[in-house]
Every structure is written in structure tokens, then in C-alpha cells.
Amino acid sequence: MVTVTLVSTFKRLNDDRTLAVKPNAASREREAIVDVTYGGSENYSTGGNTVDFSGLRQFSKVYAVDFLARSKGLLADFVPGTNDDAATGKIKLFGVDPGAAGGAIVALPELPDTSTETNSLVLRCRIRGV
């Protein structure tokens, strides 16, 4: 199971309740620093694993995720859910088997379905939404 938790080190940012209105925006944007943690037996699913940010500070929409740190050397990408729904976005992961690349520089392919590279993976992220 993929879990999401607020990072207590960033208490001031995560507890910012001012939620200032941004210029030219009709809603109040906010951000939080979170850890996305894959379970010890959580395998990768082609197209990305669903991640639910809706339980954090009542986010209803998440439209941007910056990956700040990773516990493994994988490239991560966020695919927002339909209408930026906070509960249905996906994290796609990319990597390459160095042996398969033959020492060449290659574009990173998406991890294969059921890959175990995600087991116990931790991604520190900055999420942005409303």
C-alpha cells in the first residue's frame, strides 16, 4: 500500500493556515512537504501507482508534485488525476537496467508491470493544490 504522510520537519510550511490568495487565482493555493512511502511488498503497476493526497490538510485538488528526494535512484513523474482530483493522481517511475543499456546513454523507460523496485521506496515531495 502506498501511504502519504506530512513531514514534521517542515511544520511551518505544512501548518501555514494563511493560504494567501494568489494573483489571478479564484481559489486558495497551498503546498505541503510529504513522504510517499511504498510498502515492503508494493510492486509497480504499469501506468503508475495511485497516490491519495486527499487526507492531507483537506486537499481536494493536487496539480503539481515536485520530487525532492528519493530512497532509490529512480526518476519519478506525477500524473494528475481527472480534474486534478487529489485522490486519483498517479506516480510513474522510470529506470533502466545498466546491463541492458550496454553502457550507452538511453532514455529511461517506465518500470515494467509488477517490478519490485518500488518495494520500500520513499519519495519526499512538495505537493501543490487547493
Tab-separated table of C-alpha atoms in Angstrom:
chain	number	residue	atom	x	y	z
A	1	MET	CA	0.000	0.000	0.000
A	2	VAL	CA	1.261	3.474	-0.886
A	3	THR	CA	0.949	5.855	2.081
A	4	VAL	CA	1.350	9.625	2.299
A	5	THR	CA	2.425	11.478	5.467
A	6	LEU	CA	3.271	15.086	6.262
A	7	VAL	CA	6.957	15.639	7.092
A	8	SER	CA	7.134	17.174	10.583
A	9	THR	CA	10.463	18.904	9.834
A	10	PHE	CA	8.528	21.338	7.638
A	11	LYS	CA	5.936	22.171	10.301
A	12	ARG	CA	5.856	25.880	9.498
A	13	LEU	CA	5.115	25.294	5.812
A	14	ASN	CA	2.727	22.399	6.421
A	15	ASP	CA	0.788	24.271	9.123
A	16	ASP	CA	0.503	27.539	7.179
A	17	ARG	CA	-3.179	28.371	7.547
A	18	THR	CA	-2.978	31.805	5.896
A	19	LEU	CA	-3.483	30.251	2.460
A	20	ALA	CA	-2.955	33.586	0.758
A	21	VAL	CA	-4.876	34.221	-2.436
A	22	LYS	CA	-2.537	34.158	-5.425
A	23	PRO	CA	-2.787	36.853	-8.136
A	24	ASN	CA	-5.265	35.924	-10.883
A	25	ALA	CA	-6.467	32.881	-8.949
A	26	ALA	CA	-10.018	32.292	-7.834
A	27	SER	CA	-9.024	29.760	-5.182
A	28	ARG	CA	-6.585	29.492	-2.315
A	29	GLU	CA	-3.482	27.543	-3.223
A	30	ARG	CA	-1.368	25.747	-0.668
A	31	GLU	CA	1.536	23.364	-0.543
A	32	ALA	CA	2.921	20.726	1.778
A	33	ILE	CA	6.054	18.607	2.093
A	34	VAL	CA	5.152	14.912	2.281
A	35	ASP	CA	6.734	11.484	2.183
A	36	VAL	CA	5.150	8.996	-0.203
A	37	THR	CA	6.082	5.522	1.045
A	38	TYR	CA	5.611	2.258	-0.814
A	39	GLY	CA	5.056	-0.844	1.315
A	40	GLY	CA	7.695	-3.552	1.570
A	41	SER	CA	5.820	-5.682	-0.956
A	42	GLU	CA	4.248	-2.887	-3.038
A	43	ASN	CA	5.039	-3.662	-6.678
A	44	TYR	CA	4.862	-1.187	-9.537
A	45	SER	CA	1.794	-1.032	-11.799
A	46	THR	CA	2.194	-0.045	-15.449
A	47	GLY	CA	0.869	3.482	-15.888
A	48	GLY	CA	1.764	4.400	-12.305
A	49	ASN	CA	0.620	3.711	-8.766
A	50	THR	CA	-2.344	5.734	-7.495
A	51	VAL	CA	-1.489	8.091	-4.641
A	52	ASP	CA	-4.165	9.707	-2.453
A	53	PHE	CA	-3.294	13.186	-1.161
A	54	SER	CA	-6.889	13.996	-0.112
A	55	GLY	CA	-6.285	13.035	3.526
A	56	LEU	CA	-3.672	15.766	3.949
A	57	ARG	CA	-4.935	19.154	5.084
A	58	GLN	CA	-8.137	18.539	3.122
A	59	PHE	CA	-6.574	18.873	-0.317
A	60	SER	CA	-9.326	18.427	-2.895
A	61	LYS	CA	-7.078	19.049	-5.908
A	62	VAL	CA	-3.361	18.435	-6.440
A	63	TYR	CA	-1.952	19.689	-9.720
A	64	ALA	CA	1.802	19.729	-9.113
A	65	VAL	CA	4.271	17.466	-7.354
A	66	ASP	CA	7.993	18.213	-7.114
A	67	PHE	CA	10.167	15.254	-6.155
A	68	LEU	CA	12.802	16.486	-3.703
A	69	ALA	CA	14.494	13.234	-2.652
A	70	ARG	CA	14.297	9.507	-3.374
A	71	SER	CA	15.481	6.483	-1.436
A	72	LYS	CA	16.370	4.748	-4.731
A	73	GLY	CA	17.800	6.098	-7.985
A	74	LEU	CA	14.579	6.130	-9.983
A	75	LEU	CA	13.131	9.021	-11.955
A	76	ALA	CA	9.615	9.887	-10.780
A	77	ASP	CA	6.820	11.757	-12.545
A	78	PHE	CA	3.358	12.809	-11.340
A	79	VAL	CA	0.265	12.373	-13.494
A	80	PRO	CA	-2.635	14.418	-12.059
A	81	GLY	CA	-5.995	12.716	-11.632
A	82	THR	CA	-9.037	13.728	-13.680
A	83	ASN	CA	-9.772	17.404	-12.956
A	84	ASP	CA	-6.683	17.366	-10.667
A	85	ASP	CA	-8.554	15.187	-8.127
A	86	ALA	CA	-6.297	14.798	-5.059
A	87	ALA	CA	-7.263	11.147	-4.549
A	88	THR	CA	-6.591	9.771	-8.029
A	89	GLY	CA	-3.222	11.086	-9.238
A	90	LYS	CA	-0.517	8.599	-10.160
A	91	ILE	CA	3.220	8.399	-9.683
A	92	LYS	CA	5.043	6.931	-12.660
A	93	LEU	CA	8.569	5.613	-12.196
A	94	PHE	CA	11.328	5.243	-14.745
A	95	GLY	CA	14.666	3.436	-14.673
A	96	VAL	CA	16.963	1.290	-16.757
A	97	ASP	CA	18.905	-1.903	-16.206
A	98	PRO	CA	22.531	-0.787	-16.749
A	99	GLY	CA	23.386	-4.173	-18.260
A	100	ALA	CA	20.571	-3.894	-20.788
A	101	ALA	CA	21.771	-0.439	-21.826
A	102	GLY	CA	25.158	-1.848	-22.836
A	103	GLY	CA	26.922	1.163	-21.349
A	104	ALA	CA	25.064	3.534	-23.672
A	105	ILE	CA	23.111	6.586	-22.609
A	106	VAL	CA	19.466	5.772	-23.207
A	107	ALA	CA	16.091	7.333	-22.435
A	108	LEU	CA	14.679	5.866	-19.255
A	109	PRO	CA	11.766	3.502	-19.890
A	110	GLU	CA	8.862	3.139	-17.462
A	111	LEU	CA	9.359	0.338	-14.955
A	112	PRO	CA	7.763	-2.939	-16.042
A	113	ASP	CA	4.494	-4.103	-14.504
A	114	THR	CA	4.981	-5.876	-11.133
A	115	SER	CA	8.540	-4.523	-10.775
A	116	THR	CA	9.799	-4.918	-7.208
A	117	GLU	CA	11.983	-1.779	-7.459
A	118	THR	CA	9.225	0.090	-5.617
A	119	ASN	CA	9.401	-2.150	-2.536
A	120	SER	CA	10.028	0.149	0.470
A	121	LEU	CA	10.602	3.157	-1.823
A	122	VAL	CA	10.284	6.571	-0.146
A	123	LEU	CA	9.757	9.754	-2.179
A	124	ARG	CA	9.915	13.159	-0.462
A	125	CYS	CA	7.661	15.542	-2.374
A	126	ARG	CA	6.341	19.073	-2.362
A	127	ILE	CA	2.702	18.992	-3.393
A	128	ARG	CA	0.722	21.992	-4.589
A	129	GLY	CA	-3.026	22.289	-4.853
A	130	VAL	CA	-6.203	23.556	-3.232
